[in-house]
Short mmCIF file of C-alpha atoms in Angstrom, two decimals:
data_model
loop_
_atom_site.label_atom_id
_atom_site.label_comp_id
_atom_site.label_asym_id
_atom_site.label_seq_id
_atom_site.Cartn_x
_atom_site.Cartn_y
_atom_site.Cartn_z
CA MET A 1 15.71 -29.74 -18.95
CA ASN A 2 16.35 -28.88 -15.29
CA LEU A 3 15.86 -25.38 -13.92
CA LYS A 4 19.54 -24.46 -13.90
CA MET A 5 20.02 -25.61 -17.50
CA HIS A 6 16.89 -23.72 -18.48
CA HIS A 7 18.37 -20.54 -17.02
CA ILE A 8 21.70 -21.06 -18.76
CA ALA A 9 19.96 -21.72 -22.08
CA ALA A 10 17.77 -18.66 -21.67
CA MET A 11 20.79 -16.55 -20.80
CA LEU A 12 22.81 -17.75 -23.79
CA LEU A 13 19.86 -17.18 -26.12
CA MET A 14 19.36 -13.66 -24.77
CA LEU A 15 23.03 -12.84 -25.25
CA ALA A 16 23.03 -14.32 -28.76
CA LEU A 17 19.92 -12.46 -29.88
CA GLY A 18 20.85 -9.20 -28.23
CA GLY A 19 17.71 -9.16 -26.04
CA PRO A 20 15.32 -6.26 -25.81
CA ALA A 21 17.94 -3.77 -24.70
CA THR A 22 21.36 -5.32 -25.04
CA ALA A 23 22.93 -2.40 -26.85
CA GLN A 24 23.86 0.13 -24.21
CA GLY A 25 22.98 2.92 -26.61
CA ASP A 26 19.34 1.70 -26.68
CA PHE A 27 18.97 2.24 -22.96
CA ASP A 28 18.24 5.87 -22.03
CA GLY A 29 18.52 5.37 -18.26
CA ASP A 30 15.16 6.98 -17.42
CA GLU A 31 13.90 3.82 -15.76
CA VAL A 32 16.98 3.64 -13.55
CA GLU A 33 16.50 7.29 -12.58
CA MET A 34 12.91 6.57 -11.57
CA MET A 35 13.95 3.58 -9.46
CA THR A 36 16.83 5.57 -7.98
CA LYS A 37 14.40 8.22 -6.73
CA ARG A 38 11.99 5.61 -5.41
CA TYR A 39 14.69 3.68 -3.58
CA THR A 40 16.56 6.63 -2.10
CA ASP A 41 13.38 8.36 -0.89
CA ALA A 42 12.27 5.22 0.91
CA TYR A 43 15.75 4.60 2.31
CA ASP A 44 16.16 8.17 3.55
CA SER A 45 12.88 7.83 5.45
CA LEU A 46 13.93 4.43 6.81
CA ILE A 47 17.24 5.71 8.14
CA GLY A 48 15.34 8.07 10.45
CA SER A 49 13.51 5.22 12.16
CA TYR A 50 14.22 4.53 15.81
CA TYR A 51 16.48 1.48 15.62
CA LEU A 52 18.54 2.56 12.64
CA ARG A 53 18.97 6.06 14.01
CA GLN A 54 20.73 4.61 17.04
CA PHE A 55 23.55 3.42 14.80
CA SER A 56 23.50 6.02 12.05
CA HIS A 57 26.81 7.59 13.03
CA SER A 58 28.88 4.54 13.88
CA ARG A 59 27.49 1.35 12.38
CA LEU A 60 25.63 2.01 9.14
CA LEU A 61 28.70 1.78 6.98
CA SER A 62 30.03 -1.15 4.98
CA SER A 63 33.76 -1.71 5.08
CA ARG A 64 34.26 0.10 1.79
CA GLU A 65 32.39 1.72 -1.03
CA LEU A 66 32.40 -0.26 -4.23
CA SER A 67 34.73 0.78 -6.99
CA LEU A 68 32.50 0.92 -10.04
CA GLU A 69 35.55 0.71 -12.26
CA GLU A 70 36.02 -2.85 -11.02
CA PHE A 71 32.41 -3.70 -11.82
CA ASP A 72 32.56 -2.08 -15.25
CA ALA A 73 35.58 -4.23 -16.11
CA LEU A 74 33.69 -7.42 -15.23
CA PRO A 75 32.67 -9.41 -18.36
CA ASP A 76 28.96 -9.90 -18.99
CA SER A 77 29.47 -13.66 -19.01
CA VAL A 78 30.62 -13.64 -15.36
CA ILE A 79 27.49 -11.85 -14.15
CA ALA A 80 25.24 -13.96 -16.38
CA ASN A 81 26.75 -17.19 -15.06
CA ARG A 82 26.31 -16.06 -11.45
CA LEU A 83 22.64 -15.30 -12.06
CA ALA A 84 22.19 -18.63 -13.82
CA SER A 85 23.67 -20.44 -10.80
CA LEU A 86 20.92 -19.23 -8.48
CA HIS A 87 18.28 -21.82 -7.64
CA THR A 88 15.24 -19.74 -8.51
CA VAL A 89 11.88 -20.43 -10.09
CA ILE A 90 11.79 -17.00 -11.71
CA PRO A 91 14.26 -16.75 -14.64
CA MET A 92 17.17 -14.46 -13.79
CA THR A 93 17.49 -13.05 -17.31
CA PHE A 94 20.64 -11.06 -18.02
CA ASN A 95 20.92 -8.17 -20.46
CA SER A 96 22.35 -4.65 -20.49
CA GLU A 97 19.41 -3.15 -18.60
CA VAL A 98 19.78 -5.72 -15.83
CA ARG A 99 23.47 -4.88 -15.75
CA SER A 100 22.64 -1.17 -15.41
CA TYR A 101 20.43 -1.91 -12.42
CA ILE A 102 23.05 -4.13 -10.82
CA ARG A 103 25.48 -1.23 -11.18
CA PHE A 104 22.96 1.12 -9.60
CA TYR A 105 22.24 -1.12 -6.62
CA LEU A 106 25.90 -1.91 -6.06
CA LYS A 107 26.59 1.82 -6.04
CA TYR A 108 23.71 2.84 -3.80
CA MET A 109 23.59 -0.23 -1.59
CA SER A 110 27.32 -0.66 -1.05
CA ARG A 111 27.10 1.67 1.96
CA ARG A 112 23.61 0.52 2.90
CA LEU A 113 24.10 -3.24 2.90
CA ASP A 114 24.28 -3.25 6.70
CA VAL A 115 20.67 -2.13 6.75
CA MET A 116 19.36 -4.40 4.00
CA LEU A 117 21.07 -7.54 5.31
CA SER A 118 20.16 -6.90 8.93
CA LEU A 119 16.54 -6.12 8.10
CA GLY A 120 16.56 -9.24 5.95
CA GLN A 121 17.42 -11.30 9.02
CA TYR A 122 14.47 -9.73 10.78
CA TYR A 123 11.87 -9.87 7.99
CA HIS A 124 12.83 -12.81 5.77
CA PRO A 125 11.55 -15.62 8.02
CA LEU A 126 8.10 -13.99 7.91
CA PHE A 127 8.34 -13.33 4.17
CA GLU A 128 9.41 -16.91 3.45
CA ASP A 129 6.58 -18.37 5.52
CA ALA A 130 3.92 -16.23 3.81
CA LEU A 131 5.28 -16.81 0.31
CA SER A 132 5.52 -20.55 0.93
CA ARG A 133 1.94 -20.69 2.21
CA TYR A 134 0.67 -19.21 -1.06
CA GLU A 135 3.16 -21.20 -3.20
CA VAL A 136 4.98 -18.07 -4.30
CA PRO A 137 8.72 -18.34 -5.17
CA GLU A 138 10.92 -17.54 -2.17
CA GLU A 139 13.12 -15.15 -4.16
CA LEU A 140 10.26 -12.65 -4.15
CA LYS A 141 11.27 -11.79 -0.60
CA TYR A 142 13.73 -9.39 -2.28
CA LEU A 143 10.87 -7.47 -3.92
CA THR A 144 10.46 -5.31 -0.81
CA ILE A 145 13.90 -3.78 -1.43
CA VAL A 146 12.73 -2.58 -4.83
CA GLU A 147 9.33 -1.54 -3.50
CA SER A 148 10.22 0.23 -0.27
CA ALA A 149 13.89 -0.27 0.68
CA MET A 150 12.34 -2.55 3.36
CA ASN A 151 10.72 0.45 5.01
CA PRO A 152 7.24 -0.25 6.49
CA ASN A 153 6.59 3.51 6.61
CA ALA A 154 7.45 4.15 2.96
CA THR A 155 4.81 6.11 1.03
CA SER A 156 5.00 6.67 -2.71
CA ARG A 157 3.86 9.78 -4.57
CA ALA A 158 0.96 7.74 -5.92
CA GLY A 159 -0.18 6.88 -2.39
CA ALA A 160 1.12 3.31 -2.10
CA ALA A 161 2.21 2.45 1.44
CA GLY A 162 4.16 -0.05 3.49
CA LEU A 163 6.81 -2.68 2.86
CA TRP A 164 4.86 -4.08 -0.09
CA GLN A 165 3.54 -0.69 -1.33
CA PHE A 166 -0.16 -1.48 -1.47
CA MET A 167 -2.44 1.09 -3.03
CA TYR A 168 -5.52 1.96 -0.98
CA SER A 169 -8.02 -0.01 -3.07
CA THR A 170 -5.82 -3.10 -3.53
CA GLY A 171 -5.06 -3.20 0.18
CA LYS A 172 -8.77 -3.05 1.00
CA ASN A 173 -9.47 -5.82 -1.54
CA TYR A 174 -6.98 -8.06 0.28
CA GLY A 175 -8.38 -7.44 3.73
CA LEU A 176 -6.12 -4.62 4.92
CA GLU A 177 -7.94 -2.07 7.05
CA VAL A 178 -7.22 1.54 6.12
CA ASN A 179 -8.91 4.37 8.01
CA SER A 180 -8.08 7.49 10.00
CA VAL A 181 -6.54 5.54 12.88
CA VAL A 182 -5.19 2.29 11.38
CA ASP A 183 -3.35 1.61 8.13
CA GLU A 184 -2.66 -2.11 7.91
CA ARG A 185 -0.72 -1.64 4.67
CA ARG A 186 2.08 -0.77 7.12
CA ASP A 187 1.43 -3.83 9.28
CA THR A 188 4.40 -6.09 8.56
CA TYR A 189 2.58 -9.36 9.19
CA LYS A 190 -0.78 -8.62 7.57
CA SER A 191 0.63 -6.81 4.54
CA THR A 192 3.10 -9.65 3.86
CA TYR A 193 0.39 -12.28 3.75
CA ALA A 194 -1.78 -9.97 1.65
CA ALA A 195 1.10 -9.48 -0.81
CA ALA A 196 1.72 -13.23 -1.05
CA HIS A 197 -1.99 -13.77 -1.71
CA PHE A 198 -2.04 -11.02 -4.35
CA LEU A 199 1.05 -12.36 -6.13
CA SER A 200 -0.45 -15.86 -6.12
CA ASP A 201 -3.66 -14.54 -7.68
CA LEU A 202 -1.71 -12.66 -10.36
CA HIS A 203 0.18 -15.83 -11.27
CA LYS A 204 -3.12 -17.66 -11.67
CA VAL A 205 -4.21 -14.96 -14.13
CA PHE A 206 -1.06 -14.87 -16.28
CA GLY A 207 0.53 -18.29 -15.70
CA ASP A 208 3.96 -16.65 -15.62
CA TRP A 209 5.81 -15.31 -12.57
CA THR A 210 7.62 -12.53 -14.40
CA LEU A 211 4.35 -11.19 -15.77
CA ALA A 212 2.78 -11.60 -12.32
CA ILE A 213 5.51 -9.42 -10.80
CA ALA A 214 5.10 -6.84 -13.55
CA ALA A 215 1.34 -6.82 -12.91
CA TYR A 216 2.03 -6.30 -9.21
CA ASN A 217 3.75 -3.07 -10.21
CA CYS A 218 1.40 -1.64 -12.83
CA GLY A 219 -1.81 -3.66 -12.52
CA PRO A 220 -3.21 -6.54 -14.60
CA GLY A 221 -4.95 -4.15 -16.98
CA ASN A 222 -1.67 -2.64 -18.20
CA ILE A 223 -0.19 -6.12 -18.73
CA ASN A 224 -3.22 -7.20 -20.78
CA LYS A 225 -2.92 -4.03 -22.88
CA ALA A 226 0.78 -4.72 -23.51
CA ILE A 227 0.00 -8.30 -24.51
CA ALA A 228 -2.66 -7.10 -26.94
CA ARG A 229 -0.44 -4.39 -28.44
CA SER A 230 2.39 -6.90 -28.94
CA GLY A 231 0.14 -9.18 -30.97
CA GLY A 232 -0.58 -11.63 -28.15
CA LYS A 233 2.95 -12.30 -26.94
CA ARG A 234 3.15 -13.36 -23.29
CA ASP A 235 6.83 -12.98 -22.45
CA PHE A 236 7.91 -9.95 -20.42
CA TRP A 237 10.86 -9.12 -22.66
CA GLU A 238 8.72 -9.37 -25.79
CA ILE A 239 6.09 -6.95 -24.45
CA TYR A 240 8.75 -4.78 -22.78
CA TYR A 241 8.31 -1.66 -24.94
CA PHE A 242 4.52 -1.75 -24.59
CA LEU A 243 4.69 -1.48 -20.78
CA PRO A 244 4.62 1.66 -18.62
CA ARG A 245 8.11 3.12 -18.21
CA GLU A 246 8.44 2.28 -14.51
CA THR A 247 7.38 -1.33 -15.10
CA ARG A 248 10.09 -1.72 -17.75
CA GLY A 249 12.61 -1.14 -15.00
CA TYR A 250 10.79 -3.12 -12.33
CA ILE A 251 11.81 -6.64 -13.41
CA PRO A 252 15.46 -5.66 -14.12
CA ALA A 253 15.55 -3.98 -10.70
CA PHE A 254 14.23 -7.14 -9.02
CA ILE A 255 16.82 -9.31 -10.79
CA ALA A 256 19.55 -6.81 -9.86
CA VAL A 257 18.59 -6.76 -6.17
CA THR A 258 18.52 -10.57 -6.13
CA TYR A 259 22.04 -10.53 -7.60
CA VAL A 260 23.42 -8.00 -5.11
CA MET A 261 21.92 -9.72 -2.07
CA ASN A 262 23.49 -13.03 -3.12
CA PHE A 263 26.84 -11.95 -4.57
CA TYR A 264 27.87 -8.75 -2.76
CA GLN A 265 30.87 -10.51 -1.20
CA LEU A 266 32.27 -11.25 -4.65
CA HIS A 267 32.46 -7.48 -5.14
CA GLY A 268 34.59 -7.03 -2.02
CA LEU A 269 31.77 -5.77 0.20
CA ARG A 270 31.95 -6.79 3.86
CA PRO A 271 29.06 -5.12 5.66
CA GLN A 272 28.76 -5.17 9.42
CA GLN A 273 25.63 -6.32 11.19
CA ILE A 274 23.48 -3.75 12.96
CA LYS A 275 21.05 -4.30 15.78
CA VAL A 276 17.42 -4.62 14.79
CA PRO A 277 14.48 -5.51 17.01
CA VAL A 278 14.68 -9.27 16.51
CA HIS A 279 13.55 -10.11 20.05
CA THR A 280 9.94 -8.97 19.94
CA ASP A 281 6.56 -10.47 20.69
CA THR A 282 2.98 -9.51 19.94
CA LEU A 283 0.01 -9.15 22.30
CA VAL A 284 -3.64 -9.19 21.34
CA LEU A 285 -5.13 -6.23 23.17
CA GLU A 286 -8.37 -6.46 25.13
CA ARG A 287 -9.26 -2.76 25.25
CA ASP A 288 -8.31 0.59 23.76
CA VAL A 289 -4.77 1.73 24.51
CA LEU A 290 -2.85 4.98 24.28
CA PHE A 291 0.88 4.82 23.60
CA ASP A 292 1.49 7.37 26.38
CA TYR A 293 0.63 4.81 29.06
CA VAL A 294 2.39 1.93 27.35
CA GLN A 295 5.48 4.13 27.38
CA GLU A 296 4.97 5.13 31.02
CA TYR A 297 4.55 1.58 32.36
CA THR A 298 7.01 -0.30 30.15
CA GLY A 299 9.70 2.32 29.52
CA VAL A 300 9.53 1.78 25.75
CA GLU A 301 10.12 5.12 24.00
CA ALA A 302 7.33 6.57 21.87
CA ASP A 303 9.41 6.47 18.70
CA GLU A 304 10.29 2.83 19.35
CA LEU A 305 6.59 2.00 19.80
CA HIS A 306 5.82 3.59 16.44
CA THR A 307 8.71 1.74 14.80
CA LEU A 308 7.43 -1.60 16.08
CA ASN A 309 3.78 -0.77 15.34
CA PRO A 310 3.81 1.29 12.12
CA GLN A 311 0.20 0.41 11.27
CA TYR A 312 -1.14 2.86 13.85
CA ARG A 313 -1.44 6.38 12.45
CA THR A 314 -1.77 8.02 15.87
CA ASP A 315 -0.88 7.15 19.47
CA TYR A 316 -4.20 5.32 19.81
CA ILE A 317 -5.00 1.62 19.30
CA PRO A 318 -8.80 1.10 18.97
CA ALA A 319 -8.71 -2.47 20.30
CA SER A 320 -12.32 -2.45 21.53
CA SER A 321 -13.57 -2.17 17.92
CA GLY A 322 -11.65 -5.14 16.53
CA ARG A 323 -8.74 -7.55 16.89
CA TYR A 324 -5.68 -5.33 17.26
CA THR A 325 -2.21 -6.17 18.46
CA LEU A 326 0.75 -4.45 20.10
CA CYS A 327 4.33 -5.42 19.30
CA LEU A 328 6.87 -4.90 22.10
CA PRO A 329 10.45 -5.92 22.86
CA VAL A 330 10.33 -9.28 24.67
CA ALA A 331 12.11 -7.77 27.66
CA LYS A 332 9.23 -5.31 28.12
CA LEU A 333 6.38 -7.75 27.59
CA GLU A 334 6.08 -8.80 31.24
CA LEU A 335 5.93 -5.15 32.31
CA PHE A 336 2.93 -4.58 30.05
CA ILE A 337 1.16 -7.70 31.29
CA ALA A 338 1.83 -6.81 34.94
CA ASN A 339 0.45 -3.29 34.42
CA GLN A 340 -2.17 -3.87 31.75
CA ASP A 341 -5.14 -3.06 34.00
CA SER A 342 -3.65 0.35 34.79
CA ILE A 343 -2.75 0.94 31.13
CA TYR A 344 -6.29 0.12 30.02
CA LEU A 345 -7.97 2.17 32.75
CA ARG A 346 -5.82 5.26 32.29
CA SER A 347 -6.19 5.05 28.52
CA GLN A 348 -9.97 4.86 28.85
CA ASP A 349 -10.03 7.76 31.30
CA SER A 350 -7.97 9.96 28.97
CA LEU A 351 -10.08 9.07 25.94
CA SER A 352 -13.31 9.88 27.80
CA ARG A 353 -12.04 13.32 28.84
CA ARG A 354 -10.62 14.55 25.56
CA PRO A 355 -11.52 13.85 21.92
CA LEU A 356 -8.93 12.04 19.88
CA SER A 357 -7.29 13.99 17.08
CA VAL A 358 -6.83 11.70 14.08
CA GLU A 359 -5.27 12.11 10.68
CA PRO A 360 -7.24 11.87 7.45
CA VAL A 361 -6.57 8.85 5.28
CA LYS A 362 -4.07 10.00 2.66
CA GLN A 363 -4.87 8.80 -0.84
CA LYS A 364 -3.42 10.01 -4.11
CA GLY A 365 -3.44 13.77 -4.25
CA SER A 366 -4.38 14.28 -0.60
CA LYS A 367 -2.32 16.29 1.85
CA ALA A 368 -1.80 16.00 5.58
CA SER A 369 -3.15 18.80 7.72
CA ALA A 370 -0.65 21.28 9.12
CA SER A 371 -0.62 24.75 10.57
CA LYS A 372 -0.09 27.38 7.92
CA GLY A 373 2.36 30.20 7.97
CA GLY A 374 3.84 32.31 5.21
CA SER A 375 3.80 30.55 1.85
CA GLY A 376 4.50 27.07 3.25
CA ARG A 377 2.99 24.59 5.68
CA TYR A 378 4.38 24.14 9.18
CA HIS A 379 4.42 21.79 12.13
CA THR A 380 5.02 22.93 15.71
CA VAL A 381 7.24 20.45 17.56
CA ARG A 382 5.60 18.82 20.57
CA LYS A 383 7.04 16.65 23.33
CA GLY A 384 7.98 13.25 21.95
CA ASP A 385 8.25 14.44 18.34
CA THR A 386 11.23 13.35 16.27
CA LEU A 387 12.24 14.10 12.71
CA SER A 388 11.20 10.53 11.89
CA SER A 389 7.71 10.82 13.40
CA ILE A 390 7.13 14.26 11.81
CA SER A 391 8.28 13.12 8.36
CA ARG A 392 6.07 10.04 8.67
CA LYS A 393 3.07 12.21 9.58
CA TYR A 394 3.41 14.49 6.55
CA GLY A 395 4.55 11.87 4.05
CA ILE A 396 8.01 13.29 3.36
CA THR A 397 11.51 11.97 3.94
CA VAL A 398 13.69 12.95 6.87
CA GLN A 399 16.26 14.25 4.38
CA LYS A 400 13.69 16.53 2.75
CA LEU A 401 12.45 17.75 6.15
CA LYS A 402 15.99 18.66 7.16
CA LYS A 403 16.62 20.38 3.82
CA LEU A 404 13.40 22.43 4.09
CA ASN A 405 14.50 23.70 7.49
CA GLY A 406 18.26 23.97 6.98
CA LEU A 407 18.91 21.34 9.67
CA LYS A 408 22.33 19.73 9.79
CA ARG A 409 21.61 17.62 12.87
CA ASP A 410 18.68 15.49 14.03
CA ARG A 411 18.07 17.52 17.16
CA ILE A 412 14.81 19.53 17.38
CA ASN A 413 13.25 21.45 20.26
CA VAL A 414 9.73 21.60 21.69
CA GLY A 415 7.93 24.66 20.29
CA GLN A 416 10.12 24.82 17.18
CA ARG A 417 8.20 25.43 13.93
CA LEU A 418 9.28 23.20 11.07
CA LYS A 419 8.34 23.69 7.44
CA VAL A 420 6.83 20.51 6.01
CA ARG A 421 5.79 21.73 2.54
#
C-alpha cells in the first residue's frame, strides 16, 4: 500500500471507529487553551522584534479574517481528504481534536499568516537542509510554529528557549552552549541542527515518528510510562489518555498547523508578504566584539543586531574564547570587514576599562535581575532600549510589558522606569 493510500485507509478507519476523541463532547478544550497561551505569548513577543515591528501598523494583516462559520459548516470528510492528500511520512490523522486545533489556528493565524509565511521563506531552507541531513521528515519544519510561533527569542514558563524550545539540559546534551553571555538555544542554525539530531535519536528509540514528536514535547520517560500504562500499546492515539495533558494536544496541533500552512488559500485567506532579513551573511569573528562598535561602523541598529544574533544575551560576543559568528545584512558586510580592525581594537579597549555586566542563566524558576521599587520589579530605560529588548531581557512578552505599564504605544524614553514584574 502506498503512503497516500495508507493515509486514506487510516483516516477512514479513524472516522469509522470514532477515534480517541471523535465525539465533540469528549473534548474539554483544555489542551487547546494551553496551546493558545503558548502560541500567543510567543507571537506577541515575536511581533516586537525589529523587522516585524517595522511593518506592524501597515503590513501585518491578511486580506481578511476568517469566518469561522464557514469553517464550521465544512464537512469532516473534506478536511480529512485534504490531509490525506499531503505527501507526508508522518500520518496526518483526522479526528475532532485535530479539527478543534485547525479551527484554533485558522482563527489565530488568519491575521498572522503574513508573519508565518514570510518567516517560513526565511527559515525553511535551513530547516529542510538540517532535517534532510538527519533523515527527519520535512514536514517537521512546521513544528517551530507550534513550539515558538517561529520566534527565536521565545521562552516558555518551564525555561525552554529558542525556535525549537530546548530545555537547558537537553540543549547542553546536544552541544548547545548556554552560559551568562551566550545561549545557543536561540541560535537559529545551531539549534536547528540540534533539533534534527534530537528528533532522529527519538525516532531510533521509538521507531515511530508520531511518538518521537510526542517525546520531543514531554520527554522519552513520559512516553515509556504511557506505553506501560496502556498495556504495551505503541500508537499515539492508543496511549493518548495516558500522556501529559499538553502532549495530548501537541500532535493535533502539529497536524493542524501543517493543514493551515498548506490549505489556507482554500479558506479564502490571501496574506501579503512582509520583508524579513533574507539577504544576510555570517562572519566568523577573530576577536571579542561589542555591538556598540559594530553599530557605529556599519550603521546597523542595536535592535537589528539582536534580532539577527539572538544567541547573545548581552551586547558582547566573546569570540576569543571560542568559534563565534556575527550575522549581518549583506549590504553591511563590507563595512564590517573594512573597519574590523577598529571594531576589534575599540571593543578590546572598552572591555579592558570596564567590567562587563552579564545576565544570569535563566533556568526554571529563576528570575532576571532588576531594580526594585514598591511591590514590583522595575527597569530603567537606557539609550538603545526598546520594548522588545527589555521584554527579551526579563522573559516577558511585549504585550505584557505594555499592560504592566499602561502603554498604548511602543515609544519609551531614556530614564523612564518600567515595571517588569
